[in-house]
Short mmCIF file of N, CA and C in Angstrom, two decimals:
data_model
loop_
_atom_site.label_atom_id
_atom_site.label_comp_id
_atom_site.label_asym_id
_atom_site.label_seq_id
_atom_site.Cartn_x
_atom_site.Cartn_y
_atom_site.Cartn_z
N UNK A 1 -22.69 13.81 2.63
CA UNK A 1 -22.06 14.28 3.85
C UNK A 1 -21.37 13.13 4.57
N UNK A 2 -20.28 13.44 5.17
CA UNK A 2 -19.56 12.44 5.93
C UNK A 2 -20.13 12.35 7.33
N UNK A 3 -20.32 11.16 7.82
CA UNK A 3 -20.88 11.00 9.16
C UNK A 3 -19.87 11.35 10.24
N UNK A 4 -18.59 11.42 9.89
CA UNK A 4 -17.55 11.69 10.88
C UNK A 4 -17.36 13.18 11.13
N UNK A 5 -17.38 13.99 10.09
CA UNK A 5 -17.05 15.40 10.26
C UNK A 5 -18.22 16.32 10.03
N UNK A 6 -19.25 15.84 9.38
CA UNK A 6 -20.39 16.69 9.07
C UNK A 6 -20.14 17.57 7.86
N UNK A 7 -19.01 17.40 7.18
CA UNK A 7 -18.67 18.19 6.01
C UNK A 7 -18.74 17.32 4.76
N UNK A 8 -18.90 17.98 3.62
CA UNK A 8 -18.86 17.25 2.35
C UNK A 8 -17.44 16.76 2.11
N UNK A 9 -17.31 15.58 1.44
CA UNK A 9 -15.95 15.12 1.15
C UNK A 9 -15.23 16.13 0.26
N UNK A 10 -13.97 16.35 0.56
CA UNK A 10 -13.17 17.30 -0.21
C UNK A 10 -12.77 16.67 -1.54
N UNK A 11 -12.95 17.38 -2.65
CA UNK A 11 -12.54 16.81 -3.93
C UNK A 11 -11.03 16.67 -3.98
N UNK A 12 -10.53 15.75 -4.81
CA UNK A 12 -9.08 15.56 -4.88
C UNK A 12 -8.40 16.83 -5.39
N UNK A 13 -7.20 17.04 -4.93
CA UNK A 13 -6.43 18.19 -5.38
C UNK A 13 -6.14 18.07 -6.87
N UNK A 14 -6.14 19.20 -7.55
CA UNK A 14 -5.88 19.22 -8.98
C UNK A 14 -4.53 18.58 -9.34
N UNK A 15 -3.46 18.83 -8.60
CA UNK A 15 -2.19 18.17 -8.94
C UNK A 15 -2.28 16.65 -8.89
N UNK A 16 -3.02 16.12 -7.93
CA UNK A 16 -3.19 14.67 -7.82
C UNK A 16 -3.95 14.14 -9.02
N UNK A 17 -5.01 14.83 -9.41
CA UNK A 17 -5.82 14.45 -10.56
C UNK A 17 -4.99 14.48 -11.84
N UNK A 18 -4.30 15.59 -12.06
CA UNK A 18 -3.48 15.72 -13.26
C UNK A 18 -2.32 14.73 -13.26
N UNK A 19 -1.76 14.50 -12.09
CA UNK A 19 -0.66 13.54 -11.98
C UNK A 19 -1.09 12.13 -12.34
N UNK A 20 -2.25 11.72 -11.85
CA UNK A 20 -2.75 10.37 -12.15
C UNK A 20 -3.10 10.23 -13.62
N UNK A 21 -3.75 11.24 -14.19
CA UNK A 21 -4.11 11.19 -15.61
C UNK A 21 -2.85 11.17 -16.48
N UNK A 22 -1.87 11.96 -16.11
CA UNK A 22 -0.61 11.99 -16.86
C UNK A 22 0.12 10.65 -16.73
N UNK A 23 0.16 10.12 -15.52
CA UNK A 23 0.82 8.82 -15.32
C UNK A 23 0.15 7.75 -16.16
N UNK A 24 -1.18 7.74 -16.19
CA UNK A 24 -1.89 6.76 -17.01
C UNK A 24 -1.51 6.89 -18.47
N UNK A 25 -1.51 8.12 -18.98
CA UNK A 25 -1.19 8.34 -20.39
C UNK A 25 0.25 7.94 -20.70
N UNK A 26 1.17 8.32 -19.83
CA UNK A 26 2.59 7.99 -20.06
C UNK A 26 2.79 6.47 -20.02
N UNK A 27 2.15 5.79 -19.09
CA UNK A 27 2.31 4.34 -18.99
C UNK A 27 1.70 3.62 -20.19
N UNK A 28 0.61 4.13 -20.71
CA UNK A 28 0.03 3.55 -21.93
C UNK A 28 0.98 3.79 -23.11
N UNK A 29 1.59 4.94 -23.17
CA UNK A 29 2.57 5.21 -24.22
C UNK A 29 3.78 4.28 -24.08
N UNK A 30 4.22 4.03 -22.86
CA UNK A 30 5.33 3.09 -22.63
C UNK A 30 4.94 1.70 -23.12
N UNK A 31 3.73 1.25 -22.78
CA UNK A 31 3.22 -0.03 -23.26
C UNK A 31 3.28 -0.10 -24.78
N UNK A 32 2.81 0.95 -25.43
CA UNK A 32 2.80 0.98 -26.90
C UNK A 32 4.23 1.00 -27.46
N UNK A 33 5.10 1.76 -26.84
CA UNK A 33 6.49 1.86 -27.32
C UNK A 33 7.22 0.53 -27.17
N UNK A 34 7.03 -0.13 -26.05
CA UNK A 34 7.68 -1.42 -25.83
C UNK A 34 7.16 -2.44 -26.84
N UNK A 35 5.87 -2.43 -27.06
CA UNK A 35 5.27 -3.34 -28.03
C UNK A 35 5.78 -3.08 -29.44
N UNK A 36 5.85 -1.81 -29.80
CA UNK A 36 6.36 -1.46 -31.14
C UNK A 36 7.82 -1.89 -31.28
N UNK A 37 8.60 -1.65 -30.25
CA UNK A 37 10.01 -2.01 -30.30
C UNK A 37 10.19 -3.52 -30.43
N UNK A 38 9.31 -4.29 -29.79
CA UNK A 38 9.43 -5.74 -29.84
C UNK A 38 9.07 -6.31 -31.21
N UNK A 39 8.27 -5.58 -31.97
CA UNK A 39 7.77 -6.12 -33.23
C UNK A 39 8.20 -5.35 -34.48
N UNK A 40 8.41 -4.07 -34.37
CA UNK A 40 8.75 -3.24 -35.53
C UNK A 40 9.73 -2.17 -35.09
N UNK A 41 10.57 -1.78 -36.00
CA UNK A 41 11.54 -0.74 -35.65
C UNK A 41 11.32 0.55 -36.39
N UNK A 42 10.55 0.57 -37.44
CA UNK A 42 10.38 1.77 -38.24
C UNK A 42 9.29 2.69 -37.72
N UNK A 43 9.37 3.96 -38.14
CA UNK A 43 8.32 4.95 -37.87
C UNK A 43 7.99 5.03 -36.37
N UNK A 44 8.97 5.36 -35.57
CA UNK A 44 8.85 5.26 -34.13
C UNK A 44 7.73 6.14 -33.56
N UNK A 45 7.79 7.43 -33.77
CA UNK A 45 6.82 8.33 -33.11
C UNK A 45 5.39 8.10 -33.60
N UNK A 46 5.18 8.12 -34.88
CA UNK A 46 3.82 7.92 -35.38
C UNK A 46 3.36 6.49 -35.14
N UNK A 47 4.28 5.54 -35.16
CA UNK A 47 3.93 4.15 -34.88
C UNK A 47 3.45 3.96 -33.46
N UNK A 48 4.15 4.58 -32.51
CA UNK A 48 3.74 4.49 -31.10
C UNK A 48 2.38 5.16 -30.91
N UNK A 49 2.20 6.33 -31.52
CA UNK A 49 0.91 7.01 -31.41
C UNK A 49 -0.22 6.20 -32.04
N UNK A 50 0.06 5.57 -33.17
CA UNK A 50 -0.95 4.73 -33.82
C UNK A 50 -1.34 3.54 -32.93
N UNK A 51 -0.35 2.97 -32.26
CA UNK A 51 -0.62 1.85 -31.36
C UNK A 51 -1.32 2.32 -30.09
N UNK A 52 -0.93 3.47 -29.57
CA UNK A 52 -1.42 3.92 -28.26
C UNK A 52 -2.81 4.55 -28.29
N UNK A 53 -3.20 5.23 -29.37
CA UNK A 53 -4.42 6.03 -29.32
C UNK A 53 -5.67 5.24 -28.92
N UNK A 54 -5.86 4.00 -29.39
CA UNK A 54 -7.07 3.30 -28.96
C UNK A 54 -7.09 3.02 -27.45
N UNK A 55 -5.92 2.74 -26.90
CA UNK A 55 -5.82 2.46 -25.47
C UNK A 55 -5.99 3.74 -24.65
N UNK A 56 -5.47 4.85 -25.17
CA UNK A 56 -5.66 6.14 -24.51
C UNK A 56 -7.15 6.52 -24.50
N UNK A 57 -7.82 6.31 -25.63
CA UNK A 57 -9.25 6.60 -25.69
C UNK A 57 -10.03 5.69 -24.75
N UNK A 58 -9.66 4.42 -24.71
CA UNK A 58 -10.31 3.49 -23.79
C UNK A 58 -10.08 3.87 -22.34
N UNK A 59 -8.87 4.33 -22.03
CA UNK A 59 -8.57 4.77 -20.66
C UNK A 59 -9.41 5.99 -20.30
N UNK A 60 -9.58 6.91 -21.25
CA UNK A 60 -10.44 8.08 -21.00
C UNK A 60 -11.87 7.64 -20.71
N UNK A 61 -12.34 6.66 -21.45
CA UNK A 61 -13.67 6.12 -21.19
C UNK A 61 -13.73 5.49 -19.80
N UNK A 62 -12.67 4.78 -19.43
CA UNK A 62 -12.59 4.21 -18.08
C UNK A 62 -12.63 5.27 -17.00
N UNK A 63 -11.95 6.40 -17.24
CA UNK A 63 -11.99 7.52 -16.29
C UNK A 63 -13.43 8.02 -16.13
N UNK A 64 -14.14 8.12 -17.25
CA UNK A 64 -15.52 8.62 -17.20
C UNK A 64 -16.46 7.63 -16.53
N UNK A 65 -16.43 6.39 -16.95
CA UNK A 65 -17.34 5.38 -16.41
C UNK A 65 -17.08 5.15 -14.93
N UNK A 66 -15.81 5.08 -14.55
CA UNK A 66 -15.46 4.85 -13.16
C UNK A 66 -15.45 6.10 -12.30
N UNK A 67 -15.71 7.25 -12.92
CA UNK A 67 -15.63 8.54 -12.22
C UNK A 67 -14.33 8.64 -11.43
N UNK A 68 -13.27 8.29 -12.12
CA UNK A 68 -11.95 8.20 -11.50
C UNK A 68 -11.47 9.52 -10.91
N UNK A 69 -12.00 10.63 -11.39
CA UNK A 69 -11.56 11.94 -10.87
C UNK A 69 -11.91 12.09 -9.39
N UNK A 70 -12.85 11.30 -8.89
CA UNK A 70 -13.23 11.40 -7.47
C UNK A 70 -12.11 10.95 -6.54
N UNK A 71 -11.38 9.95 -6.96
CA UNK A 71 -10.23 9.44 -6.19
C UNK A 71 -9.25 8.82 -7.20
N UNK A 72 -8.51 9.66 -7.91
CA UNK A 72 -7.73 9.20 -9.06
C UNK A 72 -6.64 8.19 -8.76
N UNK A 73 -6.23 8.07 -7.52
CA UNK A 73 -5.19 7.10 -7.19
C UNK A 73 -5.75 5.85 -6.52
N UNK A 74 -7.06 5.77 -6.42
CA UNK A 74 -7.70 4.59 -5.83
C UNK A 74 -7.50 3.39 -6.73
N UNK A 75 -7.12 2.27 -6.13
CA UNK A 75 -6.94 1.05 -6.90
C UNK A 75 -8.28 0.58 -7.45
N UNK A 76 -9.30 0.56 -6.59
CA UNK A 76 -10.60 0.04 -7.01
C UNK A 76 -11.35 0.99 -7.91
N UNK A 77 -11.53 2.21 -7.50
CA UNK A 77 -12.35 3.15 -8.28
C UNK A 77 -11.67 3.56 -9.59
N UNK A 78 -10.44 3.97 -9.51
CA UNK A 78 -9.76 4.48 -10.70
C UNK A 78 -8.94 3.41 -11.40
N UNK A 79 -8.10 2.70 -10.67
CA UNK A 79 -7.19 1.76 -11.29
C UNK A 79 -7.88 0.69 -12.12
N UNK A 80 -8.87 0.04 -11.54
CA UNK A 80 -9.57 -1.01 -12.27
C UNK A 80 -10.35 -0.45 -13.45
N UNK A 81 -10.99 0.69 -13.26
CA UNK A 81 -11.78 1.29 -14.35
C UNK A 81 -10.89 1.71 -15.51
N UNK A 82 -9.78 2.34 -15.21
CA UNK A 82 -8.87 2.80 -16.26
C UNK A 82 -8.23 1.61 -16.96
N UNK A 83 -7.82 0.62 -16.19
CA UNK A 83 -7.21 -0.58 -16.77
C UNK A 83 -8.17 -1.30 -17.72
N UNK A 84 -9.33 -1.64 -17.20
CA UNK A 84 -10.29 -2.39 -18.02
C UNK A 84 -10.82 -1.55 -19.17
N UNK A 85 -11.00 -0.25 -18.94
CA UNK A 85 -11.43 0.63 -20.02
C UNK A 85 -10.39 0.72 -21.12
N UNK A 86 -9.12 0.81 -20.72
CA UNK A 86 -8.07 0.91 -21.74
C UNK A 86 -7.99 -0.36 -22.57
N UNK A 87 -8.10 -1.51 -21.94
CA UNK A 87 -8.01 -2.76 -22.69
C UNK A 87 -9.26 -2.99 -23.54
N UNK A 88 -10.44 -2.91 -22.93
CA UNK A 88 -11.68 -3.17 -23.68
C UNK A 88 -11.88 -2.13 -24.77
N UNK A 89 -11.79 -0.86 -24.40
CA UNK A 89 -11.95 0.20 -25.39
C UNK A 89 -10.88 0.15 -26.46
N UNK A 90 -9.65 -0.12 -26.04
CA UNK A 90 -8.54 -0.19 -26.99
C UNK A 90 -8.73 -1.30 -28.00
N UNK A 91 -9.18 -2.45 -27.54
CA UNK A 91 -9.36 -3.57 -28.46
C UNK A 91 -10.53 -3.33 -29.41
N UNK A 92 -11.60 -2.76 -28.91
CA UNK A 92 -12.75 -2.45 -29.78
C UNK A 92 -12.33 -1.44 -30.84
N UNK A 93 -11.66 -0.38 -30.43
CA UNK A 93 -11.22 0.64 -31.39
C UNK A 93 -10.20 0.08 -32.39
N UNK A 94 -9.32 -0.78 -31.93
CA UNK A 94 -8.37 -1.41 -32.85
C UNK A 94 -9.13 -2.25 -33.88
N UNK A 95 -10.12 -3.00 -33.43
CA UNK A 95 -10.88 -3.86 -34.34
C UNK A 95 -11.64 -3.04 -35.38
N UNK A 96 -12.30 -1.97 -34.95
CA UNK A 96 -13.12 -1.20 -35.91
C UNK A 96 -12.26 -0.36 -36.85
N UNK A 97 -10.99 -0.15 -36.50
CA UNK A 97 -10.11 0.61 -37.39
C UNK A 97 -9.17 -0.30 -38.19
N UNK A 98 -9.41 -1.61 -38.13
CA UNK A 98 -8.63 -2.54 -38.93
C UNK A 98 -7.27 -2.90 -38.38
N UNK A 99 -7.00 -2.56 -37.13
CA UNK A 99 -5.73 -2.95 -36.52
C UNK A 99 -5.85 -4.37 -35.96
N UNK A 100 -4.74 -4.99 -35.73
CA UNK A 100 -4.72 -6.38 -35.28
C UNK A 100 -5.28 -6.53 -33.87
N UNK A 101 -6.18 -7.51 -33.73
CA UNK A 101 -6.69 -7.92 -32.42
C UNK A 101 -6.70 -9.44 -32.43
N UNK A 102 -5.69 -10.03 -31.81
CA UNK A 102 -5.61 -11.48 -31.69
C UNK A 102 -5.48 -11.83 -30.22
N UNK A 103 -5.90 -13.02 -29.84
CA UNK A 103 -5.93 -13.42 -28.44
C UNK A 103 -4.60 -13.22 -27.72
N UNK A 104 -3.46 -13.61 -28.29
CA UNK A 104 -2.20 -13.38 -27.56
C UNK A 104 -1.96 -11.89 -27.26
N UNK A 105 -2.32 -11.01 -28.19
CA UNK A 105 -2.15 -9.58 -27.95
C UNK A 105 -3.11 -9.09 -26.87
N UNK A 106 -4.33 -9.58 -26.88
CA UNK A 106 -5.30 -9.20 -25.85
C UNK A 106 -4.77 -9.61 -24.47
N UNK A 107 -4.23 -10.80 -24.38
CA UNK A 107 -3.70 -11.29 -23.09
C UNK A 107 -2.51 -10.45 -22.65
N UNK A 108 -1.60 -10.16 -23.57
CA UNK A 108 -0.42 -9.34 -23.23
C UNK A 108 -0.87 -7.94 -22.80
N UNK A 109 -1.81 -7.35 -23.52
CA UNK A 109 -2.31 -6.02 -23.17
C UNK A 109 -2.99 -6.04 -21.80
N UNK A 110 -3.80 -7.06 -21.56
CA UNK A 110 -4.50 -7.17 -20.29
C UNK A 110 -3.52 -7.25 -19.12
N UNK A 111 -2.51 -8.10 -19.27
CA UNK A 111 -1.53 -8.25 -18.19
C UNK A 111 -0.62 -7.03 -18.06
N UNK A 112 -0.12 -6.53 -19.18
CA UNK A 112 0.82 -5.40 -19.13
C UNK A 112 0.15 -4.13 -18.61
N UNK A 113 -1.00 -3.81 -19.17
CA UNK A 113 -1.68 -2.59 -18.73
C UNK A 113 -2.18 -2.72 -17.30
N UNK A 114 -2.56 -3.93 -16.89
CA UNK A 114 -2.94 -4.14 -15.49
C UNK A 114 -1.78 -3.88 -14.56
N UNK A 115 -0.63 -4.43 -14.91
CA UNK A 115 0.57 -4.22 -14.10
C UNK A 115 0.92 -2.74 -14.02
N UNK A 116 0.85 -2.05 -15.14
CA UNK A 116 1.22 -0.63 -15.17
C UNK A 116 0.18 0.26 -14.50
N UNK A 117 -1.08 0.17 -14.92
CA UNK A 117 -2.11 1.12 -14.47
C UNK A 117 -2.62 0.85 -13.06
N UNK A 118 -2.67 -0.41 -12.68
CA UNK A 118 -3.09 -0.73 -11.31
C UNK A 118 -1.85 -0.79 -10.42
N UNK A 119 -0.74 -1.23 -11.00
CA UNK A 119 0.48 -1.41 -10.21
C UNK A 119 0.98 -0.16 -9.51
N UNK A 120 1.04 0.96 -10.24
CA UNK A 120 1.56 2.16 -9.57
C UNK A 120 0.61 2.65 -8.49
N UNK A 121 -0.68 2.42 -8.68
CA UNK A 121 -1.65 2.80 -7.64
C UNK A 121 -1.49 1.91 -6.40
N UNK A 122 -1.23 0.63 -6.62
CA UNK A 122 -0.98 -0.27 -5.49
C UNK A 122 0.27 0.14 -4.72
N UNK A 123 1.31 0.48 -5.44
CA UNK A 123 2.55 0.92 -4.79
C UNK A 123 2.32 2.19 -3.97
N UNK A 124 1.59 3.14 -4.54
CA UNK A 124 1.30 4.38 -3.80
C UNK A 124 0.42 4.11 -2.58
N UNK A 125 -0.56 3.24 -2.72
CA UNK A 125 -1.43 2.90 -1.59
C UNK A 125 -0.63 2.26 -0.47
N UNK A 126 0.29 1.37 -0.83
CA UNK A 126 1.14 0.75 0.18
C UNK A 126 2.05 1.76 0.86
N UNK A 127 2.59 2.67 0.09
CA UNK A 127 3.45 3.70 0.67
C UNK A 127 2.66 4.63 1.59
N UNK A 128 1.44 4.97 1.19
CA UNK A 128 0.59 5.82 2.05
C UNK A 128 0.28 5.12 3.36
N UNK A 129 -0.01 3.83 3.29
CA UNK A 129 -0.31 3.07 4.52
C UNK A 129 0.88 3.05 5.45
N UNK A 130 2.06 3.06 4.88
CA UNK A 130 3.27 3.04 5.71
C UNK A 130 3.72 4.44 6.11
N UNK A 131 2.97 5.44 5.67
CA UNK A 131 3.26 6.82 6.06
C UNK A 131 4.38 7.47 5.30
N UNK A 132 4.80 6.89 4.18
CA UNK A 132 5.91 7.45 3.42
C UNK A 132 5.48 8.53 2.46
N UNK A 133 4.21 8.49 2.01
CA UNK A 133 3.73 9.46 1.04
C UNK A 133 2.53 10.16 1.65
N UNK A 134 2.59 11.46 1.74
CA UNK A 134 1.48 12.22 2.29
C UNK A 134 0.34 12.28 1.30
N UNK A 135 -0.87 12.28 1.79
CA UNK A 135 -2.05 12.43 0.97
C UNK A 135 -2.87 13.59 1.56
N UNK A 136 -2.45 14.84 1.26
CA UNK A 136 -3.01 16.00 1.93
C UNK A 136 -4.49 16.22 1.66
N UNK A 137 -5.03 15.72 0.56
CA UNK A 137 -6.43 15.97 0.28
C UNK A 137 -7.31 14.80 0.70
N UNK A 138 -6.75 13.85 1.45
CA UNK A 138 -7.54 12.73 1.96
C UNK A 138 -7.45 12.75 3.48
N UNK A 139 -8.55 13.02 4.16
CA UNK A 139 -8.50 13.13 5.61
C UNK A 139 -8.17 11.82 6.31
N UNK A 140 -8.39 10.67 5.65
CA UNK A 140 -8.13 9.39 6.29
C UNK A 140 -6.71 8.90 6.07
N UNK A 141 -5.93 9.64 5.29
CA UNK A 141 -4.56 9.18 4.98
C UNK A 141 -3.58 9.72 5.98
#
């Protein structure tokens, strides 16, 4: 219960939840596509999916561990959990499936996915603070 209103916190709106999950998936696919383009040109669609699936699975794990559905656009609760889950889970899954895991790639993935997955949440948080983006399912916004 909230000490301010006496009511239970309202769960996030379904569009916000689906939007954040979709944005995460699309940004991970962009990361994979850019990486594939930088290193290989053949087999575009299946190549991107092959590169992306471990990171998508890791991001899903991050959503679960961080309970990101509670506040899917939160930088701390969702952004950090999804980012670190995608990188850690992605690298573990790449390793166990025989895909390349080398330190330079880990660093690039850590920085790129951090910029993408935490970055858009930071931008939205800044816009909300400035009153440019409404947050109808958050009473404090």
